Coordinates of C-alpha atoms and ligand atoms in Angstrom, one line a residue:
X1 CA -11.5 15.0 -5.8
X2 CA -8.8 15.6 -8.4
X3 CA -8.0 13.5 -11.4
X4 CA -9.4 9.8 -9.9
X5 CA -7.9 6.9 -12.1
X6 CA -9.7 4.3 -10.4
X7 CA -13.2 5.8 -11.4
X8 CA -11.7 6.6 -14.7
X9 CA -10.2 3.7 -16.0
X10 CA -10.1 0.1 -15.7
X11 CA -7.5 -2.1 -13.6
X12 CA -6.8 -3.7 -17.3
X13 CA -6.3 -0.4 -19.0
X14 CA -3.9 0.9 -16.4
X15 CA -2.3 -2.5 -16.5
X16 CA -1.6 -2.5 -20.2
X17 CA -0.1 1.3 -20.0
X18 CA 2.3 0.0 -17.6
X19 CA 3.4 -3.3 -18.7
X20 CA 4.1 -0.8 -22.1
X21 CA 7.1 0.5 -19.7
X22 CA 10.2 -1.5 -20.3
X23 CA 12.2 -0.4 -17.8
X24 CA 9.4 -0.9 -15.1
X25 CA 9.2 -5.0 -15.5
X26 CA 12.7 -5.1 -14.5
X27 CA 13.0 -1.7 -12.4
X28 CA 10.5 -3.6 -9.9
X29 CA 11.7 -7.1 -9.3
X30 CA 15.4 -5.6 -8.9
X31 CA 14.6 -3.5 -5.9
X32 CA 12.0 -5.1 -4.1
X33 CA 14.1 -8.5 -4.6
X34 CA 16.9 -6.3 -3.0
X35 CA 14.8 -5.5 0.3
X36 CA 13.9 -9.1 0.3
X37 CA 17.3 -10.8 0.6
X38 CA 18.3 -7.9 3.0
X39 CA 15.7 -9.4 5.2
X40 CA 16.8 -12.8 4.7
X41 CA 20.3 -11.8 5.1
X42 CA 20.2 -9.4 8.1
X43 CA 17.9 -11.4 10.1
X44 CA 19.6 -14.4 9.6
X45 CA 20.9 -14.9 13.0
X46 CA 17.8 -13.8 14.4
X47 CA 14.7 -15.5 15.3
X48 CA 12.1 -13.8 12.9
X49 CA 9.7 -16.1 13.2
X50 CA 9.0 -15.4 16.9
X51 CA 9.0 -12.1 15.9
X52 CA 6.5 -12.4 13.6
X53 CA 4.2 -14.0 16.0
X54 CA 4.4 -11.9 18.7
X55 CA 4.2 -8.7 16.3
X56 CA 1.3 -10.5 14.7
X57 CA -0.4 -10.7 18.4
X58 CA 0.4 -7.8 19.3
X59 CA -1.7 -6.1 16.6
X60 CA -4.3 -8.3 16.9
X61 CA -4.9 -8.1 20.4
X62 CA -4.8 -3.9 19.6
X63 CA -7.1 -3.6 17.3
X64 CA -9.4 -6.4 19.1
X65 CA -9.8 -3.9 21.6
X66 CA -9.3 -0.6 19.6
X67 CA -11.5 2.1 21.4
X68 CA -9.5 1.5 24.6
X69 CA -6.3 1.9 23.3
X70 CA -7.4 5.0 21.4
X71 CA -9.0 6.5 24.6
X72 CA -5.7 6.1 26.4
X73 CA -3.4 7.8 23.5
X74 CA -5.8 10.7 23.2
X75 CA -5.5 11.3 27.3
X76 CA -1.7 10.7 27.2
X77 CA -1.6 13.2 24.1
X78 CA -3.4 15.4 26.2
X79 CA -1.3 15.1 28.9
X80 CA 1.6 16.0 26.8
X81 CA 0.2 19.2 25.9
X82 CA -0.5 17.4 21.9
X83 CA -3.9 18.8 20.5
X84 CA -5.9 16.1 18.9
X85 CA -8.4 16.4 16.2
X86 CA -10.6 13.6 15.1
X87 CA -11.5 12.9 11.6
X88 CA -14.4 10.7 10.4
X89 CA -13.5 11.3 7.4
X90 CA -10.8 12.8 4.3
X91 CA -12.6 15.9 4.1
X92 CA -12.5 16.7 7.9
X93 CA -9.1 15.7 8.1
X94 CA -8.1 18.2 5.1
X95 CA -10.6 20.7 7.2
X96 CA -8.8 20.1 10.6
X97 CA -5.0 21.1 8.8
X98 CA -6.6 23.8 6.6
X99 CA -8.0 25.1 9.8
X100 CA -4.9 24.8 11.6
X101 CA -2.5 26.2 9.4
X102 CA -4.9 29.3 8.8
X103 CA -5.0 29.8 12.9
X104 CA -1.4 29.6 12.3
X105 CA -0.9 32.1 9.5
X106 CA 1.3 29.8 7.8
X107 CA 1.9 30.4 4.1
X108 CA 5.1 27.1 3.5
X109 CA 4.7 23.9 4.8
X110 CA 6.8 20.8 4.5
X111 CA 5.9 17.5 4.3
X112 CA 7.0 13.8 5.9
X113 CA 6.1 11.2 3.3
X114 CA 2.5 10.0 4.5
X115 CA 0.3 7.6 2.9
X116 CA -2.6 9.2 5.0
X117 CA -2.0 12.5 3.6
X118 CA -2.0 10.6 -0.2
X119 CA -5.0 9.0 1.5
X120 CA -6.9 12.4 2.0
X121 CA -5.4 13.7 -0.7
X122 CA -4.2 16.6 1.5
X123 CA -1.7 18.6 -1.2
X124 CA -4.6 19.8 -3.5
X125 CA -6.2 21.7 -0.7
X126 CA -3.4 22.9 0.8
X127 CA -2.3 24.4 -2.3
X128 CA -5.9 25.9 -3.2
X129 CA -5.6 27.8 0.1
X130 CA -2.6 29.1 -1.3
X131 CA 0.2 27.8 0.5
X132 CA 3.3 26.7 -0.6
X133 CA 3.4 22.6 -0.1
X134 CA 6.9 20.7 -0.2
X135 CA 7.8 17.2 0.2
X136 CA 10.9 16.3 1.9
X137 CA 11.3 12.9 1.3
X138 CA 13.4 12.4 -2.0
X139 CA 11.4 10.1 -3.7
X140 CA 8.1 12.3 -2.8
X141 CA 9.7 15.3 -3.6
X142 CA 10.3 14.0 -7.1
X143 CA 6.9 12.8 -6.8
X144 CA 5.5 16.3 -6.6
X145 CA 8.2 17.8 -8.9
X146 CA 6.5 15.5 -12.0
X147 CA 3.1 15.8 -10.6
X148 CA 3.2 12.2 -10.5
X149 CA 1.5 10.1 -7.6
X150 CA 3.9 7.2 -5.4
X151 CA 3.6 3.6 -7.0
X152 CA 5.1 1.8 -3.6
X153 CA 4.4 2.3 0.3
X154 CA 7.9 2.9 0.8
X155 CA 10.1 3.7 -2.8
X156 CA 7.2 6.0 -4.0
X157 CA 9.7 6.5 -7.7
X158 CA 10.6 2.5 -7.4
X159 CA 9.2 3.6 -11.1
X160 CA 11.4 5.7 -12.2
X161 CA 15.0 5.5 -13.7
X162 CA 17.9 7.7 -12.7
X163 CA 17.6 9.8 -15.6
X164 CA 13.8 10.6 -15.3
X165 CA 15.1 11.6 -12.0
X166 CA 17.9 13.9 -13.1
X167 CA 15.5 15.8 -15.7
X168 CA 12.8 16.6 -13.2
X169 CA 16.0 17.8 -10.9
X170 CA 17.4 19.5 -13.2
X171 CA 14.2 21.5 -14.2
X172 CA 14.4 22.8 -10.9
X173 CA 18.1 23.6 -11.0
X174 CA 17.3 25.4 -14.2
X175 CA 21.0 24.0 -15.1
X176 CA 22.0 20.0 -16.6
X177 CA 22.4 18.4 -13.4
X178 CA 25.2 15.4 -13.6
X179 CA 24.1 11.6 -14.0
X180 CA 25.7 11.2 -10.5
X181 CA 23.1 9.6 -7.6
X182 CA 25.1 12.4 -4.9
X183 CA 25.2 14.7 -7.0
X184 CA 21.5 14.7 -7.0
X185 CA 20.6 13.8 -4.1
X186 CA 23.2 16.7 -2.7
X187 CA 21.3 19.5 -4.8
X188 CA 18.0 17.9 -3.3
X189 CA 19.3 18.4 0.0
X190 CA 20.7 22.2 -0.4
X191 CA 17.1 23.3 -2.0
X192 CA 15.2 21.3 0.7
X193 CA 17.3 22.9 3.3
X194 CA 16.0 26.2 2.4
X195 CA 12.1 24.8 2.7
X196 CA 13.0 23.7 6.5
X197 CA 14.1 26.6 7.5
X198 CA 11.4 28.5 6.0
X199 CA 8.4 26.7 6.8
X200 CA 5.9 27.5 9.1
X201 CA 4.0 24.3 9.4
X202 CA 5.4 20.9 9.4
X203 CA 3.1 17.9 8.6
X204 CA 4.1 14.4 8.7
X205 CA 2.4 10.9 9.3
X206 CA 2.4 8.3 11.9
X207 CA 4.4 4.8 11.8
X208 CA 3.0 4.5 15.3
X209 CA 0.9 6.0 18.2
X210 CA 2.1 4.8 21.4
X211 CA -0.4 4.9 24.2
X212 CA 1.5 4.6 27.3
X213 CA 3.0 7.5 26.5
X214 CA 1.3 9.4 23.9
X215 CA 4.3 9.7 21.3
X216 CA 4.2 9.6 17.9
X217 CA 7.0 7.3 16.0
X218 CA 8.3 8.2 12.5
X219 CA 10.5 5.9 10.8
X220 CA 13.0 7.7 7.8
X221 CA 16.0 7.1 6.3
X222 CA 16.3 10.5 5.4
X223 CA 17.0 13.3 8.2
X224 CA 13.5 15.4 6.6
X225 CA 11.0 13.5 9.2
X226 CA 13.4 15.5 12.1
X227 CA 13.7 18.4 10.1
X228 CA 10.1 18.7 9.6
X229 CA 9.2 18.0 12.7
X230 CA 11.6 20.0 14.5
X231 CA 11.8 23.1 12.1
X232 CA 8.6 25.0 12.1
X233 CA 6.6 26.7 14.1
X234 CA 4.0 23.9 14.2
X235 CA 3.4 20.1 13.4
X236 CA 0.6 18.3 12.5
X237 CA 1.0 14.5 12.7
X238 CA -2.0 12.4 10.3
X239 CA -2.1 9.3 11.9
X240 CA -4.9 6.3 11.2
X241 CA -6.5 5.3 14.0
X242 CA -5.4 1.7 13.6
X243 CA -1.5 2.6 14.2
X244 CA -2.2 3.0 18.0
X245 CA 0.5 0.3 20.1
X246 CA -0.4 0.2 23.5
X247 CA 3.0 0.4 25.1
X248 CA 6.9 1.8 24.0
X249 CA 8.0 -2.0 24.7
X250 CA 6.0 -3.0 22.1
X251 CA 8.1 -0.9 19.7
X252 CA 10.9 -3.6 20.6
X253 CA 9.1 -6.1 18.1
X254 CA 7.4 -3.5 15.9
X255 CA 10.2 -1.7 14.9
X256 CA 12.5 -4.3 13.2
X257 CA 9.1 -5.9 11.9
X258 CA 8.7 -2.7 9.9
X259 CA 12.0 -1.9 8.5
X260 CA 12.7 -5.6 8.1
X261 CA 10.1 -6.0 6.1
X262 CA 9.8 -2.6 4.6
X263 CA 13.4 -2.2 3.8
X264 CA 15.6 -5.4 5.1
X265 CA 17.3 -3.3 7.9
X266 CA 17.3 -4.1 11.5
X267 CA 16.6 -0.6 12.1
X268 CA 16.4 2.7 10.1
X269 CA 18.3 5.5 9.5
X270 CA 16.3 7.4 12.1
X271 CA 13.6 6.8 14.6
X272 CA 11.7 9.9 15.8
X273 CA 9.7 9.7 18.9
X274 CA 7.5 13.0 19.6
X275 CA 5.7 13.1 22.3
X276 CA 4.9 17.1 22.8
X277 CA 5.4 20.2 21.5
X278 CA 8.2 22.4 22.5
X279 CA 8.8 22.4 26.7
X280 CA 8.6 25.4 28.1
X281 CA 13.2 25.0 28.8
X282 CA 13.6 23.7 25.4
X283 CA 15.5 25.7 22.8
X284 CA 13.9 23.9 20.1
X285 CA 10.8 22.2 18.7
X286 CA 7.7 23.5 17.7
X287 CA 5.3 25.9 19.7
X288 CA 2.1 23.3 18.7
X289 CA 2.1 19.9 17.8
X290 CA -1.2 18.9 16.8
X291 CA -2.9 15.2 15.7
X292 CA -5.6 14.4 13.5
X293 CA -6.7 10.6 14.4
X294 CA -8.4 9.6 11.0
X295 CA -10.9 6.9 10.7
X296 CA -11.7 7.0 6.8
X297 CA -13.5 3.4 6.4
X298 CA -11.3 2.1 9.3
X299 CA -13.9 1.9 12.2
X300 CA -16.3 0.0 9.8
X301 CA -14.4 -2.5 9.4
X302 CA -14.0 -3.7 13.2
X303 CA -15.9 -6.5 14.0
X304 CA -15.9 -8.0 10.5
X305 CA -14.4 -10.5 8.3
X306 CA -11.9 -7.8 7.3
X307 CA -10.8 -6.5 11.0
X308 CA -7.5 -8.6 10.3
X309 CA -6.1 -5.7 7.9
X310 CA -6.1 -2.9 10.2
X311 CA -3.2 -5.1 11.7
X312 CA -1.3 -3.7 8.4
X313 CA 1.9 -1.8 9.4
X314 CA 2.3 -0.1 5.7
X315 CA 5.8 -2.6 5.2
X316 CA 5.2 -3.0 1.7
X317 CA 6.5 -6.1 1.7
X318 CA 3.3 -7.7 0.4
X319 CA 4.0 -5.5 -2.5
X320 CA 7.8 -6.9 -2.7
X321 CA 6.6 -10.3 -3.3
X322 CA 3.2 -10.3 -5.2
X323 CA 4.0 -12.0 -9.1
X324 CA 0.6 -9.1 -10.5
X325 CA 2.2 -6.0 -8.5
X326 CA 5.6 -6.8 -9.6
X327 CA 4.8 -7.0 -13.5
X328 CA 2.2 -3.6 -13.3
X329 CA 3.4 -1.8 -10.4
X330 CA 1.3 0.7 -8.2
X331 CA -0.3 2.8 -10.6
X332 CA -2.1 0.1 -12.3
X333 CA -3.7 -0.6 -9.0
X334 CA -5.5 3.2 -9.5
X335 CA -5.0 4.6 -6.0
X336 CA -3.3 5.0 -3.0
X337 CA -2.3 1.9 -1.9
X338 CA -1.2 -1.0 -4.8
X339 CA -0.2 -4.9 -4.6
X340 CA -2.2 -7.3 -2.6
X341 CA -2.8 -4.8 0.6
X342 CA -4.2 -2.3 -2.1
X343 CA -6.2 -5.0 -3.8
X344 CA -7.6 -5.3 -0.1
X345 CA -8.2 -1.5 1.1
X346 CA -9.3 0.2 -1.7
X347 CA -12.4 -1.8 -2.0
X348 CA -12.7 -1.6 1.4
X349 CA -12.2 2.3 2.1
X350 CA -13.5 3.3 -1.6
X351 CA -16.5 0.9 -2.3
X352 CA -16.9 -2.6 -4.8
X353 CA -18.0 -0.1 -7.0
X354 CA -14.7 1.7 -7.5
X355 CA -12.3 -1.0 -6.1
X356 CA -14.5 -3.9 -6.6
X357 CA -12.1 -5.2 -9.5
X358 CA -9.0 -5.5 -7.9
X359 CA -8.7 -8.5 -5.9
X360 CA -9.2 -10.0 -9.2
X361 CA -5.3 -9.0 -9.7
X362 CA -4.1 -11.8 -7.7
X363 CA -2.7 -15.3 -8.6
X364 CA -3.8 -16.3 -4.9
X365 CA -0.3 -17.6 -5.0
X366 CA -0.2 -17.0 -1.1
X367 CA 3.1 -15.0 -1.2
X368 CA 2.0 -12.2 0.7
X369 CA 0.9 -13.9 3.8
X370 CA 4.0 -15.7 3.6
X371 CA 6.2 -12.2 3.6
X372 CA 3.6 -9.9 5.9
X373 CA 5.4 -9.5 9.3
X374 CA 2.5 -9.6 11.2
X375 CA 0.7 -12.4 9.3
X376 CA -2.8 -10.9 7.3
X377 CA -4.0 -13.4 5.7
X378 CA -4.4 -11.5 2.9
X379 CA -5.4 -14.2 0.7
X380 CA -8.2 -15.0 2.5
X381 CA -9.2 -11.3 2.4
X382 CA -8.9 -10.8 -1.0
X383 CA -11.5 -14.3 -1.6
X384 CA -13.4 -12.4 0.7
X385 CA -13.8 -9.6 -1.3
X386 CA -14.2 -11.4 -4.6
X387 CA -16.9 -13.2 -2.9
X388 CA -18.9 -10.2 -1.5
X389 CA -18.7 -8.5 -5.5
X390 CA -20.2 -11.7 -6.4
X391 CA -23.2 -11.0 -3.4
X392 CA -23.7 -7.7 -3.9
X393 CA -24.1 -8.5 -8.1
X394 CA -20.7 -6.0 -8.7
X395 CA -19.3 -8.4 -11.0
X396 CA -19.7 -7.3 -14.7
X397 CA -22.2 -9.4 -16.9
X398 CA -19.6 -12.1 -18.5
X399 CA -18.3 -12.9 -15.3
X400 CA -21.2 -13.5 -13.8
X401 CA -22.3 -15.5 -16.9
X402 CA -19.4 -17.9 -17.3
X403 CA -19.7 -18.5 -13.9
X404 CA -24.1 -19.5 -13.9
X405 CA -22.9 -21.8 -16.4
X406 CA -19.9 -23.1 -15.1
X407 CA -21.8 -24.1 -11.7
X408 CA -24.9 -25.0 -13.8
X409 CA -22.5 -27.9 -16.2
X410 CA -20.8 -28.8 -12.3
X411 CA -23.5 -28.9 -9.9
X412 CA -24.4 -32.6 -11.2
X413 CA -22.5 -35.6 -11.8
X414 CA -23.6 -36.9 -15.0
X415 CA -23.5 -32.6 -16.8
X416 CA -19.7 -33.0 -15.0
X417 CA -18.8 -36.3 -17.0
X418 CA -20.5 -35.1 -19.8
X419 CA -18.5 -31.6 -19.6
X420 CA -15.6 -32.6 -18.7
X421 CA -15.0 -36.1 -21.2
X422 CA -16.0 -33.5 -23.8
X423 CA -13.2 -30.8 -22.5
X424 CA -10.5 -33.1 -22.0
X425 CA -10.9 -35.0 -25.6
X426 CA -10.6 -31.5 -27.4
X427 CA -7.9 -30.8 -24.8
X428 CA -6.2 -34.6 -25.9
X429 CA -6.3 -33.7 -30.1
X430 CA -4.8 -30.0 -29.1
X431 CA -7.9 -28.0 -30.2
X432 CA -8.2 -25.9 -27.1
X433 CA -4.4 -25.0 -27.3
X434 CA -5.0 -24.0 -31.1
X435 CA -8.1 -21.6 -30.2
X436 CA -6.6 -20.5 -26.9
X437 CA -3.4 -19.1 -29.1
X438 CA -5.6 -17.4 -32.0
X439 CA -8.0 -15.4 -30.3
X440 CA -9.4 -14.5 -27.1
X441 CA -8.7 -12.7 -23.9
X442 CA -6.3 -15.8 -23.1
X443 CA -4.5 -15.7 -26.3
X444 CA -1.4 -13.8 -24.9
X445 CA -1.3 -16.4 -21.8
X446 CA -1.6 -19.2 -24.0
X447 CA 1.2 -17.5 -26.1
X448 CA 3.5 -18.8 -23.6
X449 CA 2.5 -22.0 -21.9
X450 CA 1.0 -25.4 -22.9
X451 CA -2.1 -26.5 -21.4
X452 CA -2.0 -29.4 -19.6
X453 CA -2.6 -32.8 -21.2
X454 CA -5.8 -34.5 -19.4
X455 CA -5.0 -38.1 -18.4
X456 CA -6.8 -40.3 -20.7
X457 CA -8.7 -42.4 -17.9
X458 CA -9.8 -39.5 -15.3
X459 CA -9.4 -40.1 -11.4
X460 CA -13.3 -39.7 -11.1
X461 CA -13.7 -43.0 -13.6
X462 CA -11.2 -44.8 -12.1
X463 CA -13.0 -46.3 -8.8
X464 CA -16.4 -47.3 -11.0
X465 CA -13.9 -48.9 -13.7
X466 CA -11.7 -51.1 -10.9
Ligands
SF4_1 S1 -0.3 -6.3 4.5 FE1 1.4 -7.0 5.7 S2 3.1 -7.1 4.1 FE2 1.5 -5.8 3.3 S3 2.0 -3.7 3.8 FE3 0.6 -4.4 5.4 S4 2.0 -5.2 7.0 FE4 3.2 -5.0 5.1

């Protein structure tokens, strides 16, 4: 594994690097409140709602019945003349590709953004086997340029400002690039151009797997997914096993779920549906298309109190809305996946020992459940989580501490009275608010808020005294 900042750091000390970034605290809310009222304002005249419910059945009634599905995309892959790979695991998903691309004597590949190749952290070893590795997608491409990693699902540089973006451009230019968005984003094009049409091996994700007809859906707003794709010799599609749909009509309700929610459109720029390698009449398309089917933690999961989040479509919208993600961004968050569905999957894919502190990075203000288009509770998942660190004795020392003593002062009713009429007469004559502001790991909250006056005669002594 490469540089790991989840093992290395804490969710806090990431946290406080970030919040040290001006431009981020307002860089974040601006665009993800801009996909936000695009959904509100696109889907206006349309009956989300419904959507949402039947795209929230739909995956639920998938994954409740997984292996079947799966079993019916692999034969109508088959069918198709698609070779399909399955991985257990990162390192035999990396292993299949390697593997492939060596059969292939590839020595470029390009790259569809993929949070399953982030996942399996598929770059690195590509790269050690000495091929030449490019991302397509703008944002990704940047990404790689700066040797950064994505902070969103879908704006991987929502991080970064324009001029970051011109200097790492310009870098590659080896000339001052103009502060002019198509400016830049034309010299990304003519350089990326030159990748296509030399690559050898094009790799890409999976928005969907449809069964029926064994095809793989991409979803872009940039023409690289088709490019890649189409271009080289050979494609290699990454796909998580929980993206299977069982039929193309459920794409009808998927689709605008995803970009809806991802980006406020009705639809995207481009939908790509693959469902073969080149046909023996065709003039183009690749000679192989090949998919690895990559479990990764997700099979564990079925059956449990956390099957509802392989319903997740990888919107981001979660992110969009979520008060923690939007201050602190995805890097904070230490891995792959940030905001409240990364609070959720990365203990659940890399252990309470790694991940175990993030679902304490939520208010529990509910917002994503009210934004996800197909309705994880993800609230409920994350007090899942917390609970299970408390189980399995994760928690670190003080928490578990103020928390023995906490239930110990609460679990009667005369410690209650006692602890409470104490707590609310120092709350009354403002001492907690004084020691609150000088010192403390609340000290910076208290900076900017009153604690709430106590009523003089509480609720609980109000029945005995009437
Ligand atoms: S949990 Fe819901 S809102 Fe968040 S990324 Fe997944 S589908 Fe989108």
């Amino acid at each position: 594994m490469t540089h790991d900042p989840l093992t290395e750091t804490t969710f806090a000390e990431r946290a406080r690097e970030q919040l040290a970034k001006p431009f981020l605290r307002t860089a974040v809310p601006r665009a993800t409140d801009h996909a936000a009222n695009d959904l509100r304002a696109r889907f206006a005249d349309h009956d989300y709602e419904g959507l949402r419910a039947r795209g929230a059945d739909i995956r639920s009634a998938t994954i409740a019945d997984l292996q079947t599905h799966l079993d019916r995309l692999v034969a109508a892959f088959a069918a198709n003349g698609v070779q399909v790979h399955m991985a257990a695991d990162a390192a035999q998903a990396r292993a299949h590709i390697r593997r492939i691309c060596r059969d292939a004597g590839a020595r470029r590949v390009v790259k569809v953004k993929s949070m399953a190749t982030e996942e399996i952290e598929l770059n690195p070893a590509l790269i050690a086997d000495g091929l030449t590795v490019t991302e397509t997608d703008l944002g990704e491409y940047v990404v790689q340029l700066d040797n950064d990693r994505p902070s969103h699902i879908i704006a991987p540089i929502i991080h970064k400002t324009r001029e970051e973006v011109r200097q790492s451009l310009s870098r590659v230019a080896g000339r001052e690039l103009p502060d002019d968005a198509s400016e830049l984003t034309g010299f990304a094009r003519e350089t990326l151009r030159d990748a296509f049409m030399d690559a050898d091996v094009g790799i890409s994700g999976a928005n969907f797997g449809v069964a029926e007809s064994g095809t793989v859906v991409l979803v872009t707003n940039e023409g690289n997914g088709r490019m890649s794709t189409s271009m080289p010799r050979v494609h290699i599609s990454l796909m998580g096993i929980e993206r299977v749909l069982p039929r193309l009509d459920d794409l009808a309700v998927m689709l605008p779920l995803l970009t809806g929610a991802g980006t406020g459109q009705l639809i995207t720029t481009y939908v790509t549906m693959i469902s073969g390698p080149r046909g023996t009449n065709e003039p183009d398309g690749p000679e192989q298309m090949h998919v690895v089917l990559l479990d990764n933690g997700r099979r564990a999961l079925l059956g449990t109190e956390y099957q509802d989040v392989l319903h997740c479509i990888r919107c981001g919208a979660c992110q969009n809305v979520c008060p923690v993600y939007r201050q602190v961004g995805g890097h904070a968050y230490g891995w792959v996946y940030g905001g409240p569905i990364g609070a959720v999957l990365t203990p659940l894919f890399r252990g309470q020992q790694d991940g175990g502190e993030l679902p304490q990075a939520s208010s529990l203000c509910g917002a994503c459940d009210d934004i996800c288009p197909v309705k994880i509770p993800l609230h409920d998942l994350l007090l899942r989580l917390r609970r299970q660190r408390v189980d399995e004795g994760a928690a670190p020392f003080k928490e578990r501490l103020v928390a023995s003593v906490w239930a110990w002062a609460w679990s009667s009713a005369w410690r209650y009275r006692i602890v409470s009429g104490v707590a609310s007469r120092l709350m009354q004559i403002g001492w907690v608010s004084r020691v609150l502001a000088r010192r403390g790991p609340l000290a910076g909250w208290a900076l900017g808020r009153s604690v709430p006056m106590p009523a003089r005669r509480p609720f609980h002594r109000r029945r005995s005294d009437d």
